[in-house]
Tab-separated table of C-alpha atoms in Angstrom:
chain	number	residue	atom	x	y	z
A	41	UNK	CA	2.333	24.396	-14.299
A	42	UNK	CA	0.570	23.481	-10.887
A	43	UNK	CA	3.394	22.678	-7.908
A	44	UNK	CA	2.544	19.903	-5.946
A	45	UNK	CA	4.479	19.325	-2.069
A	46	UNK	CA	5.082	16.435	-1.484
A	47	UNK	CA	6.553	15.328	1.993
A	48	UNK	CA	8.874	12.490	1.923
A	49	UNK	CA	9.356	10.033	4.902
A	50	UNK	CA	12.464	7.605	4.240
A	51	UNK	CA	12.407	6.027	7.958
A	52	UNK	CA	14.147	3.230	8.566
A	53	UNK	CA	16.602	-0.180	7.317
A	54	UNK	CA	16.460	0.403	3.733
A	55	UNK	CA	13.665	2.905	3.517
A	56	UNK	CA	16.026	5.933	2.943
A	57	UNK	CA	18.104	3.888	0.409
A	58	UNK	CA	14.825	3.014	-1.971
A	59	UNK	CA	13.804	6.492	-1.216
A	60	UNK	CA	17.067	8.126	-2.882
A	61	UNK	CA	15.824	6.337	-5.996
A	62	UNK	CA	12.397	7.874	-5.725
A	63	UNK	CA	14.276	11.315	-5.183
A	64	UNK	CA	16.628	10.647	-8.451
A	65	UNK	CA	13.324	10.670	-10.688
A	66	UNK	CA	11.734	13.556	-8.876
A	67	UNK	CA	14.601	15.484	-9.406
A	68	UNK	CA	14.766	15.148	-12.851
A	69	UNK	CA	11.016	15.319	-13.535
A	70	UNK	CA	11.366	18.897	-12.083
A	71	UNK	CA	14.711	19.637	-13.946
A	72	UNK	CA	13.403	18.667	-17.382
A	73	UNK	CA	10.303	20.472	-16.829
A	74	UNK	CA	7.870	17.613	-16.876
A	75	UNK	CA	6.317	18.124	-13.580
A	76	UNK	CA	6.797	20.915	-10.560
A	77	UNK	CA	7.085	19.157	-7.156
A	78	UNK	CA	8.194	20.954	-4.213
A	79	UNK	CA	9.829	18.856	-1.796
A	80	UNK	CA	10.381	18.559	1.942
A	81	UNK	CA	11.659	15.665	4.134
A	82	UNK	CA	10.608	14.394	7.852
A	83	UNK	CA	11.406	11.359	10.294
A	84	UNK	CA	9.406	8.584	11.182
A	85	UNK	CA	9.576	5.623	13.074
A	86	UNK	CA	12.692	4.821	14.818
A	87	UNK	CA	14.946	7.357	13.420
A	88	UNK	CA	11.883	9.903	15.061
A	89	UNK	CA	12.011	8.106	18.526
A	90	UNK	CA	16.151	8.639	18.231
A	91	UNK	CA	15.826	12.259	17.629
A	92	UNK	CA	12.277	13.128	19.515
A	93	UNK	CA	11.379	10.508	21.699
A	94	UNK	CA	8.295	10.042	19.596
A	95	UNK	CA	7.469	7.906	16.684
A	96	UNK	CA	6.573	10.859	14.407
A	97	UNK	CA	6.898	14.649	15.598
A	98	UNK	CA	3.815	17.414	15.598
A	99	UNK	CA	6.236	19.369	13.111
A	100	UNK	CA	6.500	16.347	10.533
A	101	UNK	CA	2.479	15.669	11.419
A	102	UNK	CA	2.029	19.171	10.299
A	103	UNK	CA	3.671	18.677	7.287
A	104	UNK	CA	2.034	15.433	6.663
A	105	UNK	CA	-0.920	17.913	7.024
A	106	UNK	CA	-0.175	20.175	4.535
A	107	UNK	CA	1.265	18.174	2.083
A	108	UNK	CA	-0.519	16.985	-1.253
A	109	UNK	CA	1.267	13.724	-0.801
A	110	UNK	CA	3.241	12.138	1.633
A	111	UNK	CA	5.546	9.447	-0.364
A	112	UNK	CA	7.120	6.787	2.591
A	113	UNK	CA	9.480	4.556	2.705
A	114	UNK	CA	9.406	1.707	6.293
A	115	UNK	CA	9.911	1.652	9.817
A	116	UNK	CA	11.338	-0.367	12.658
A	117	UNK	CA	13.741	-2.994	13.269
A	118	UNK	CA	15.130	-4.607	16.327
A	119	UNK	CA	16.896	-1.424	17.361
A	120	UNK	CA	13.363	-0.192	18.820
A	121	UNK	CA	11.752	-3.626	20.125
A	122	UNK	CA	12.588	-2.523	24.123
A	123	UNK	CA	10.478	1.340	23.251
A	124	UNK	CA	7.388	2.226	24.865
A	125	UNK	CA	4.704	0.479	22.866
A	126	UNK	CA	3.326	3.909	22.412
A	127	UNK	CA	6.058	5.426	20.677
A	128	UNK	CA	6.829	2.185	19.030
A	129	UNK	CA	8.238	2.688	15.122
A	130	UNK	CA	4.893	1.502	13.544
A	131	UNK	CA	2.763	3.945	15.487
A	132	UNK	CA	4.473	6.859	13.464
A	133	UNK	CA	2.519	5.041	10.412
A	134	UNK	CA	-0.550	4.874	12.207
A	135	UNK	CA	-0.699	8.157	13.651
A	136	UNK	CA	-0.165	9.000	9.882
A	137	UNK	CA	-3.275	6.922	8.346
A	138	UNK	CA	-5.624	8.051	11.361
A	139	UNK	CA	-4.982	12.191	11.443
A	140	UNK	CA	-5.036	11.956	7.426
A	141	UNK	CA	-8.402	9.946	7.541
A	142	UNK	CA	-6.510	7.280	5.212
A	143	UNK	CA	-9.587	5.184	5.057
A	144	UNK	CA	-8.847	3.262	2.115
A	145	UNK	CA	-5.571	1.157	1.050
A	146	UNK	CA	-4.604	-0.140	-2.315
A	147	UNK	CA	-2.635	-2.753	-3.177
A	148	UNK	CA	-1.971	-3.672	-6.593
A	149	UNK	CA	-0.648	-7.121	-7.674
A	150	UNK	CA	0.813	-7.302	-10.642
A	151	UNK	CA	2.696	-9.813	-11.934
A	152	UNK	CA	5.039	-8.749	-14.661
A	153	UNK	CA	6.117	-11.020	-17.568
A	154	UNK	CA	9.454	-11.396	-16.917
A	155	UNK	CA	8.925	-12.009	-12.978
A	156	UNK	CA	6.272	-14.895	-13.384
A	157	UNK	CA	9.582	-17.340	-12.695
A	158	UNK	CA	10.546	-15.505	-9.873
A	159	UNK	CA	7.182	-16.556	-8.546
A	160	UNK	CA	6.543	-18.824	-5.664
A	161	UNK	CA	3.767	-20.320	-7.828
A	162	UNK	CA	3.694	-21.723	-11.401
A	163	UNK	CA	3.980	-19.932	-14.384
A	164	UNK	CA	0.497	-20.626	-15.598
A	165	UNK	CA	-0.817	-19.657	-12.474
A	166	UNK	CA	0.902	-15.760	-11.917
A	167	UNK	CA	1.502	-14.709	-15.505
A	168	UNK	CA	-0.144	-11.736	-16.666
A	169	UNK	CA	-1.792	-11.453	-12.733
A	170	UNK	CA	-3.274	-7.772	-12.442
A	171	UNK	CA	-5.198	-7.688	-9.247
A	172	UNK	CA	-5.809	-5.113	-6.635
A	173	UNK	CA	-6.574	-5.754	-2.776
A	174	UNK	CA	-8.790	-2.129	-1.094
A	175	UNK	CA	-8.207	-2.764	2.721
A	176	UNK	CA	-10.218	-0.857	5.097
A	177	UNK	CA	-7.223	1.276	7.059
A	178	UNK	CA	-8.421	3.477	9.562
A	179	UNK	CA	-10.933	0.613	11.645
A	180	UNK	CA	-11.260	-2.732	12.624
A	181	UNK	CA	-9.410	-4.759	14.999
A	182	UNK	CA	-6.017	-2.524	15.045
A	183	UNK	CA	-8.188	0.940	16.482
A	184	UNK	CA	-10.784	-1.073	18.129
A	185	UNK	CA	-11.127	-0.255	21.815
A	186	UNK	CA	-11.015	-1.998	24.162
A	187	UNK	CA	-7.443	-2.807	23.510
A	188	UNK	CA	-5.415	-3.708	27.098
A	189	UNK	CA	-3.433	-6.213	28.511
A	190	UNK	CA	-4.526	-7.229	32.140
A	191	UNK	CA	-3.015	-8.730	35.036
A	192	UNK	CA	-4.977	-11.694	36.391
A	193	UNK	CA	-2.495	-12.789	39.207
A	194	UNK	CA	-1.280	-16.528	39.548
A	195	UNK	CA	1.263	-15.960	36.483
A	196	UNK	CA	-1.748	-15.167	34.407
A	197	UNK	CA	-2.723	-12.502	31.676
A	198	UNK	CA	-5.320	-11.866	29.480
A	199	UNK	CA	-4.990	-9.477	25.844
A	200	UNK	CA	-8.011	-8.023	24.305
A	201	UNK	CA	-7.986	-6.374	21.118
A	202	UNK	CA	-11.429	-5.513	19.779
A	203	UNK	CA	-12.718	-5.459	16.264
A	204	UNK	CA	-15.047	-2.496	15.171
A	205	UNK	CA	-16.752	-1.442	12.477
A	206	UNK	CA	-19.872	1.049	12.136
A	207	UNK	CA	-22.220	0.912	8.236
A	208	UNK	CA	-20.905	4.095	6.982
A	209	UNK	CA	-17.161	2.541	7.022
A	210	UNK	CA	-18.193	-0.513	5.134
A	211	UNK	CA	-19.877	1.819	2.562
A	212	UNK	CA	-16.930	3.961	2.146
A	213	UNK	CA	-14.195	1.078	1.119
A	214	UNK	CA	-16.650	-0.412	-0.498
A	215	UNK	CA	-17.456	2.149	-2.918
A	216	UNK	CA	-13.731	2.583	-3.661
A	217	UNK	CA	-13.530	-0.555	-4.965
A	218	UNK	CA	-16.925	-0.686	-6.973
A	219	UNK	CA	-15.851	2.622	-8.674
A	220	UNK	CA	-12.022	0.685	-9.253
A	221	UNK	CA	-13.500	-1.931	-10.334
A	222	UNK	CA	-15.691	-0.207	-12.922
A	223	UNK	CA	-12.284	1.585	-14.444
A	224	UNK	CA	-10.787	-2.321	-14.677
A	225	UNK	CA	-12.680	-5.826	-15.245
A	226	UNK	CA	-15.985	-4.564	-13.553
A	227	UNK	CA	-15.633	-7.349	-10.945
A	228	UNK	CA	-15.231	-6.705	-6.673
A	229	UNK	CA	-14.436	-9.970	-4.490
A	230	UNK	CA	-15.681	-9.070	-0.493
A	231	UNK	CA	-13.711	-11.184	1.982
A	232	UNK	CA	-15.179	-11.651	5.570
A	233	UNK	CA	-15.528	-14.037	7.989
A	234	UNK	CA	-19.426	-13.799	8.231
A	235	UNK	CA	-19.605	-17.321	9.951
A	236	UNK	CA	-17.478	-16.765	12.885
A	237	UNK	CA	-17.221	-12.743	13.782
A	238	UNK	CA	-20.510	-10.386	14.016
A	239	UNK	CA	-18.032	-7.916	12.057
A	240	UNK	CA	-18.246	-9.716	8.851
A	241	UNK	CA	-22.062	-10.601	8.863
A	242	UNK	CA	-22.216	-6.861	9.047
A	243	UNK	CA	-19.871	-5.719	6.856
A	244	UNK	CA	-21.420	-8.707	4.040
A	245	UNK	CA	-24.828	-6.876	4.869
A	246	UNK	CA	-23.317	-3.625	3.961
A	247	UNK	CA	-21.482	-4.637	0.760
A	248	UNK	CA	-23.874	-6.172	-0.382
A	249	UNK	CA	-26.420	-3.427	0.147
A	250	UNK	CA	-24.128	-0.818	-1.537
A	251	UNK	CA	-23.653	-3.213	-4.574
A	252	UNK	CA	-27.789	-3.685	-5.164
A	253	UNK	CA	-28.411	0.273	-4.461
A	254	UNK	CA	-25.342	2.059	-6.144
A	255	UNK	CA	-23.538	-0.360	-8.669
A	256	UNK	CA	-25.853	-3.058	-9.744
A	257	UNK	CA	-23.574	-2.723	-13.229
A	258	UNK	CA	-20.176	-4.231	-10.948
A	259	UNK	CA	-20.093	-8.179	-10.404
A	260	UNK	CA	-20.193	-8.699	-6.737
A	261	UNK	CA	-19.143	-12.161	-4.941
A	262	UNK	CA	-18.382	-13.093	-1.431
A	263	UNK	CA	-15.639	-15.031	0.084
A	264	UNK	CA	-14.537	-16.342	3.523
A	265	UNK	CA	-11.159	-14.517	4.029
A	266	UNK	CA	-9.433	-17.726	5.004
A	267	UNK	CA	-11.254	-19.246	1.498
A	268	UNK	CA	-10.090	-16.346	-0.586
A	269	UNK	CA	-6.437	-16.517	1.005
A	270	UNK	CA	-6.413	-20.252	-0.193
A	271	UNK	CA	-7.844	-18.924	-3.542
A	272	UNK	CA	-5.019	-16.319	-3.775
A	273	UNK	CA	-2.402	-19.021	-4.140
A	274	UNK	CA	-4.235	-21.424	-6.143
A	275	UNK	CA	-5.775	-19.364	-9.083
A	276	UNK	CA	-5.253	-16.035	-8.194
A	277	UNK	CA	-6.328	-14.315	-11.786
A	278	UNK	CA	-9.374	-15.134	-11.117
A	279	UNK	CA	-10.154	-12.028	-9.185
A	280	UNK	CA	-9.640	-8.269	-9.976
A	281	UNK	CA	-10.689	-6.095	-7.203
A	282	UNK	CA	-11.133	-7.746	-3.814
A	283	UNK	CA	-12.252	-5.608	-0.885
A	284	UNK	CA	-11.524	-6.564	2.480
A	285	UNK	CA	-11.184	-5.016	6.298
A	286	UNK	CA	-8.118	-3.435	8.327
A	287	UNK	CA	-6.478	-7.610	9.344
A	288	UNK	CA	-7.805	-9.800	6.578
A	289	UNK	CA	-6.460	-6.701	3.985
A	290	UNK	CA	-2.682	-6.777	6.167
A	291	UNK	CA	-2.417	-10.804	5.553
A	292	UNK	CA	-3.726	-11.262	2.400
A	293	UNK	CA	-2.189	-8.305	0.664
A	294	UNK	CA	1.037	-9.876	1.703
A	295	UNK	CA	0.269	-13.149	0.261
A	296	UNK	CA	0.027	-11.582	-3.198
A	297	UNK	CA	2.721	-9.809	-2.493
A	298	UNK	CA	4.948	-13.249	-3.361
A	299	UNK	CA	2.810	-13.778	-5.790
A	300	UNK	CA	4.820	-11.114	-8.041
A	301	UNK	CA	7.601	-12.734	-6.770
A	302	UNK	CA	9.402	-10.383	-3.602
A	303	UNK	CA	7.657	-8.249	-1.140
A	304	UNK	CA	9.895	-5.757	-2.941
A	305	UNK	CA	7.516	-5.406	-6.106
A	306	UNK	CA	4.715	-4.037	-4.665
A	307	UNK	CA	3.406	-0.770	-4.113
A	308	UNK	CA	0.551	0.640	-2.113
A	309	UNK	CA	-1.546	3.517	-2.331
A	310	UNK	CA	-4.065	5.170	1.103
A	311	UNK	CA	-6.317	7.843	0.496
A	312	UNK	CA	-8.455	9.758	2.234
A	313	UNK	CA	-12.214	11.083	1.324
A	314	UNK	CA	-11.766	13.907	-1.688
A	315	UNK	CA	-12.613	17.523	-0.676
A	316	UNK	CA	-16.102	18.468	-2.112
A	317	UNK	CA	-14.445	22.210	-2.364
A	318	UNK	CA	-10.811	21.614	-3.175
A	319	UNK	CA	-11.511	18.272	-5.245
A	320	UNK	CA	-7.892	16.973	-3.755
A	321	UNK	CA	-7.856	14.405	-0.772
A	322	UNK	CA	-5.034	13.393	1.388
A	323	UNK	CA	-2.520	10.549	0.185
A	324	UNK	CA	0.248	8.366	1.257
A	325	UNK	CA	1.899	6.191	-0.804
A	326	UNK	CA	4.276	3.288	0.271
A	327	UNK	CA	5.880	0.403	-0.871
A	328	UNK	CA	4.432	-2.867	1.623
A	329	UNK	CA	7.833	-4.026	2.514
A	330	UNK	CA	9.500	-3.178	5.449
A	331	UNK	CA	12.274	-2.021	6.714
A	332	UNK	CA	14.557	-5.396	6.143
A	333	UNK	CA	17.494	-4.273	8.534
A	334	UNK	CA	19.259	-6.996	7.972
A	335	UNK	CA	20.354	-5.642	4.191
A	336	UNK	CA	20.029	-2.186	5.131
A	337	UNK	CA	22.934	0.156	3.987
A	338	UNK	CA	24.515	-3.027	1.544
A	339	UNK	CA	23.060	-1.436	-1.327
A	340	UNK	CA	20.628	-4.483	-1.905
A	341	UNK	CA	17.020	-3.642	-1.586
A	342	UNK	CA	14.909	-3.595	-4.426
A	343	UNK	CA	13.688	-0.032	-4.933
A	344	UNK	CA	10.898	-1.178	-7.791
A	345	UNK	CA	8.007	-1.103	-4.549
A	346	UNK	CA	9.347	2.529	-3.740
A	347	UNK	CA	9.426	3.731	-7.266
A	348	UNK	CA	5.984	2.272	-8.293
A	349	UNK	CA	4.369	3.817	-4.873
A	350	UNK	CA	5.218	6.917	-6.524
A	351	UNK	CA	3.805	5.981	-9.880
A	352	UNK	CA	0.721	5.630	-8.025
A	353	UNK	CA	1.415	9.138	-6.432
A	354	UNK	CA	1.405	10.219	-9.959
A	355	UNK	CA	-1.999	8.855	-11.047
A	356	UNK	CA	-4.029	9.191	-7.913
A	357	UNK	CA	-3.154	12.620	-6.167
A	358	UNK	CA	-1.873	14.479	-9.296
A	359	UNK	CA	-3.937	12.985	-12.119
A	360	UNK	CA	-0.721	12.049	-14.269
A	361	UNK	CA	-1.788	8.945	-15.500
A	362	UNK	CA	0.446	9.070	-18.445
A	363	UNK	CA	3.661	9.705	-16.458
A	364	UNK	CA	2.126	6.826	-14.367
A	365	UNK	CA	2.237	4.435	-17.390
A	366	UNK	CA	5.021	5.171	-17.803
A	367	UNK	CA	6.912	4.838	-15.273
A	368	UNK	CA	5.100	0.779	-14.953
A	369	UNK	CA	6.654	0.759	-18.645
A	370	UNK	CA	9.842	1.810	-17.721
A	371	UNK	CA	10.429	-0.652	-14.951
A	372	UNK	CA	8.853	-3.261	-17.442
A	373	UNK	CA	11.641	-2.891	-20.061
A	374	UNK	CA	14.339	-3.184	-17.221
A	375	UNK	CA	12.960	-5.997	-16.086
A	376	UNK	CA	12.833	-7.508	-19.438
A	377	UNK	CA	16.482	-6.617	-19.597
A	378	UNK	CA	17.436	-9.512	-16.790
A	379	UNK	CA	18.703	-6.958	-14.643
A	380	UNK	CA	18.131	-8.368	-10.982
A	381	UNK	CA	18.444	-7.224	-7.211
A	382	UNK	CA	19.341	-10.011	-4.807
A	383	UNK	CA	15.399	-10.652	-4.289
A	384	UNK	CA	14.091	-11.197	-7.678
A	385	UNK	CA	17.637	-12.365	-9.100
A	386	UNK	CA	17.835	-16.092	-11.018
A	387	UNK	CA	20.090	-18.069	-13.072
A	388	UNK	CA	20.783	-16.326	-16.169
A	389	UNK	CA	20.004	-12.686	-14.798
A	390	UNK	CA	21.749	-9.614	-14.067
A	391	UNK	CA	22.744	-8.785	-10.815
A	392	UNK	CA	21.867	-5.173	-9.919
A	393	UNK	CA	22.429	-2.989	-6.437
A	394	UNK	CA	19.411	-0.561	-5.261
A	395	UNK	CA	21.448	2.351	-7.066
A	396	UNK	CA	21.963	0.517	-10.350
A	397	UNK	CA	18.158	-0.463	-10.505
A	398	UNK	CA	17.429	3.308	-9.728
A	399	UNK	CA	19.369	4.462	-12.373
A	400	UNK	CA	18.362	2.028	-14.815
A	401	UNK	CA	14.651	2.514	-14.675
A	402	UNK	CA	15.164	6.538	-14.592
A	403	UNK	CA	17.095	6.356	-17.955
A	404	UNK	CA	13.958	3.495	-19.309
A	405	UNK	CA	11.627	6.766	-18.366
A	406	UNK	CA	13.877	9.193	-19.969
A	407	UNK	CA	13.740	7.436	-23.382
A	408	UNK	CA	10.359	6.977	-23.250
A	409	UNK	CA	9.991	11.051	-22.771
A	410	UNK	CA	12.564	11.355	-25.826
């Protein structure tokens, strides 16, 4: 049986808390034999600036490095607002995604049957939603230089941040989700804003390119980001893959993020180009809330996002799609079961703390490996 190292960065607010749940299931994968992983543990974000004076250190980088999967949890808080914006929590993260080449983020959306009243939308409109949103990671407006702040005098400043992207980018992410897309409904959304930014007539060019010369077989359509946002929370099943750049991918992952019903539900996947030799690729795996100080250490985050980044861990970096299932199945059943953490919980449910949702899905998985 193959060992796989995995690095695991908890961070910050309640990302160590949903990570001890991820660690419960790890350690009894390797205990009962199913799977080998070798693990070692870092700091990032805050709890790196308090120890290092740096957002992520060149020992935990290395790691990061040699890792086959780094599985994290979130970062900053108002602890860390007055830091250097250089050393600032988030830039841990982003350090992370640009030395790994993370080019490519995934975001899956799924609405599960038993969350579609949890919903900020109607029933009818969320249930059975199984979408996924590929943001571009590693370009556009958040690595785009110029990016400065300058003193005009009289009181009076000026910001520039600068969006960038060159072809071979475009046809990178947009292969990822043509070749997703043929695994799932066969159907890739692009999102731009072609009419007001030189980035999206470009990157609609590009797209659409790809699509004509490499996957004629995939249905391609194009939307205006603010259009498809607008689309997300009025009929939202009507996409399946939807590809978008580094901002538009931030926002409107995040809407369908409460369109599963809590920030807390959904996972995210970023991977880097696979090794023509090794056939492996670098990987980190997150859930897309943050760090939600305010309930950290009360024993109330949801650790479902945390536990179904790993699940994509699983299928994506070691080809356990099975386990994967699984796992999605065993969180299912609880679900099913009414048991609730404060974010999801409604009338008629069972209230649950991080630890007793941990422990609940673990022992789903275990029957299902009976």
């Amino acid at each position: 049986m193959a060992t796989h190292k995995l690095l695991l960065l908890p961070g910050d607010g309640i990302g160590p808390e949903v990570m001890g749940e991820v660690k419960r299931l790890i350690d009894w994968l390797n205990a009962a034999g199913i799977a080998k992983f070798e693990i070692d543990t870092g700091l990032v974000g805050g709890s790196a600036y308090d120890a290092h004076k740096v957002s992520i250190s060149e020992g935990d980088m290395a790691k990061a490095k040699d890792a086959d999967a780094v599985i994290f949890g979130a970062v900053g808080g108002p602890k860390w607002d007055a830091v250097p914006y250089e050393v600032r929590p988030e830039a841990g993260l982003l350090r992370l995604r640009k030395d790994l080449a993370l080019f490519a983020n995934l975001r899956p959306a799924v609405c599960y049957p038993a969350l579609a009243d949890a919903s900020s939308l109607k029933r009818e409109a969320v249930e059975g939603l199984d979408i996924v949103i590929v943001r571009e990671l590693t370009g556009g407006v958040y690595f785009g230089e110029p990016k400065t702040i300058t003193d005009l005098g009289n009181g009076q400043k000026r910001a520039i941040d600068t969006q960038v992207y060159d072809t071979y980018e475009i046809e990178r992410i947009g292969r990822v989700a043509f070749e997703l897309a043929r695994k799932r409904k066969n159907k890739v959304t692009s999102m731009e804003k072609r009419n007001v930014m030189k980035s999206g007539v470009l990157w609609n060019e590009v797209m659409t390119a790809v699509h004509k010369r490499e996957y004629p077989d995939v249905t391609l359509e194009h939307q205006l980001a603010d259009s498809g946002g607008m689309m997300l929370v009025k009929w939202p099943k009507q996409f399946d893959v939807i590809v978008t750049d580094n901002l538009f991918g931030d926002m409107l992952s995040d809407i369908a993020a409460m369109l599963t019903g809590s920030l807390g539900m959904l996972p995210s996947a970023s991977l880097g180009e696979v090794d023509v030799k090794t056939k492996k690729r670098k990987a980190l795996y997150e859930p897309v809330h943050g760090s939600a100080p305010d309930i950290a250490g009360k024993g109330l985050a949801n650790p479902i996002a945390m536990i179904s980044s790993f699940g994509m861990a699983l299928r994506y970096s070691f080809d356990m799609g099975d386990l994967a299932d699984k796992v999605d199945q065993a969180i299912a059943a609880v679900l099913a079961s009414g048991l609730r953490t404060a974010d999801i919980k409604s009338e008629g449910t069972t209230s649950a703390s991080t630890t007793q949702m941990g422990e609940a899905i673990l022992k789903e998985l275990q029957k299902l490996h009976a």
